[in-house]
Amino acid sequence: MIAYSDPAEFETPPREAGSFARVRTFAFSGIEAVPVEVQVQISSGQMSLIVVGLPDKAV
C-alpha cells in the first residue's frame, strides 16, 4: 500500500510573534531536588542565544 499526501496541506503560514515554551523540571542540590522552570522563546530574525540566570554545573 502506498500513501501520498500533498505537503502543501501541512504548511502553516509564517508567524511574526514566534513561539514560547515553558518546562518545569528539577535540579539536584546535594540530595535535595529543587524545582526549576525553563522558558524558551523562538522568533524570526537574527540568531542569538541569551542565557539568563545561574545554570547548574551539569549544563
PDB file of C-alpha atoms in Angstrom:
ATOM      1  CA  MET A   1       0.000   0.000   0.000  1.00  0.00           C
ATOM      2  CA  ILE A   2       1.322   3.431  -0.924  1.00  0.00           C
ATOM      3  CA  ALA A   3       0.005   6.574   0.742  1.00  0.00           C
ATOM      4  CA  TYR A   4       0.562  10.067  -0.590  1.00  0.00           C
ATOM      5  CA  SER A   5      -0.186  13.449   0.931  1.00  0.00           C
ATOM      6  CA  ASP A   6       0.349  16.826  -0.628  1.00  0.00           C
ATOM      7  CA  PRO A   7       2.954  18.661   1.540  1.00  0.00           C
ATOM      8  CA  ALA A   8       1.129  21.945   0.880  1.00  0.00           C
ATOM      9  CA  GLU A   9      -1.732  20.655   3.028  1.00  0.00           C
ATOM     10  CA  PHE A  10       0.501  20.686   6.098  1.00  0.00           C
ATOM     11  CA  GLU A  11       2.260  24.010   5.613  1.00  0.00           C
ATOM     12  CA  THR A  12       1.375  26.679   8.126  1.00  0.00           C
ATOM     13  CA  PRO A  13       1.604  30.399   7.469  1.00  0.00           C
ATOM     14  CA  PRO A  14       4.659  32.125   8.973  1.00  0.00           C
ATOM     15  CA  ARG A  15       4.134  33.673  12.381  1.00  0.00           C
ATOM     16  CA  GLU A  16       5.556  37.008  13.347  1.00  0.00           C
ATOM     17  CA  ALA A  17       5.221  36.507  17.094  1.00  0.00           C
ATOM     18  CA  GLY A  18       7.335  33.336  17.296  1.00  0.00           C
ATOM     19  CA  SER A  19       6.912  30.526  19.788  1.00  0.00           C
ATOM     20  CA  PHE A  20       7.161  30.294  23.555  1.00  0.00           C
ATOM     21  CA  ALA A  21       7.556  27.175  25.702  1.00  0.00           C
ATOM     22  CA  ARG A  22       7.795  26.637  29.448  1.00  0.00           C
ATOM     23  CA  VAL A  23       9.113  23.432  31.038  1.00  0.00           C
ATOM     24  CA  ARG A  24       9.105  22.619  34.735  1.00  0.00           C
ATOM     25  CA  THR A  25      11.757  20.195  35.952  1.00  0.00           C
ATOM     26  CA  PHE A  26      14.066  19.570  38.910  1.00  0.00           C
ATOM     27  CA  ALA A  27      17.766  20.035  39.635  1.00  0.00           C
ATOM     28  CA  PHE A  28      19.684  18.321  42.416  1.00  0.00           C
ATOM     29  CA  SER A  29      21.365  20.313  45.160  1.00  0.00           C
ATOM     30  CA  GLY A  30      23.138  17.651  47.180  1.00  0.00           C
ATOM     31  CA  ILE A  31      20.428  15.092  47.941  1.00  0.00           C
ATOM     32  CA  GLU A  32      17.620  17.654  47.690  1.00  0.00           C
ATOM     33  CA  ALA A  33      15.604  18.177  44.487  1.00  0.00           C
ATOM     34  CA  VAL A  34      14.991  21.851  43.693  1.00  0.00           C
ATOM     35  CA  PRO A  35      12.228  22.884  41.236  1.00  0.00           C
ATOM     36  CA  VAL A  36      13.462  24.661  38.085  1.00  0.00           C
ATOM     37  CA  GLU A  37      11.444  26.432  35.388  1.00  0.00           C
ATOM     38  CA  VAL A  38      12.969  26.776  31.904  1.00  0.00           C
ATOM     39  CA  GLN A  39      11.461  29.251  29.418  1.00  0.00           C
ATOM     40  CA  VAL A  40      12.333  29.306  25.713  1.00  0.00           C
ATOM     41  CA  GLN A  41      11.277  31.869  23.110  1.00  0.00           C
ATOM     42  CA  ILE A  42      11.861  31.332  19.390  1.00  0.00           C
ATOM     43  CA  SER A  43      11.337  34.153  16.913  1.00  0.00           C
ATOM     44  CA  SER A  44      12.464  35.088  13.442  1.00  0.00           C
ATOM     45  CA  GLY A  45      15.328  37.491  12.945  1.00  0.00           C
ATOM     46  CA  GLN A  46      18.990  37.363  13.863  1.00  0.00           C
ATOM     47  CA  MET A  47      20.186  34.193  15.523  1.00  0.00           C
ATOM     48  CA  SER A  48      21.234  34.716  19.130  1.00  0.00           C
ATOM     49  CA  LEU A  49      21.434  32.809  22.391  1.00  0.00           C
ATOM     50  CA  ILE A  50      20.854  34.545  25.711  1.00  0.00           C
ATOM     51  CA  VAL A  51      21.162  32.640  28.991  1.00  0.00           C
ATOM     52  CA  VAL A  52      19.562  34.337  31.973  1.00  0.00           C
ATOM     53  CA  GLY A  53      20.083  33.025  35.486  1.00  0.00           C
ATOM     54  CA  LEU A  54      22.627  30.741  37.037  1.00  0.00           C
ATOM     55  CA  PRO A  55      22.935  27.456  35.119  1.00  0.00           C
ATOM     56  CA  ASP A  56      23.878  24.310  37.012  1.00  0.00           C
ATOM     57  CA  LYS A  57      27.286  22.697  36.516  1.00  0.00           C
ATOM     58  CA  ALA A  58      25.561  19.857  34.639  1.00  0.00           C
ATOM     59  CA  VAL A  59      24.549  22.186  31.786  1.00  0.00           C
TER      60      VAL A  59
END
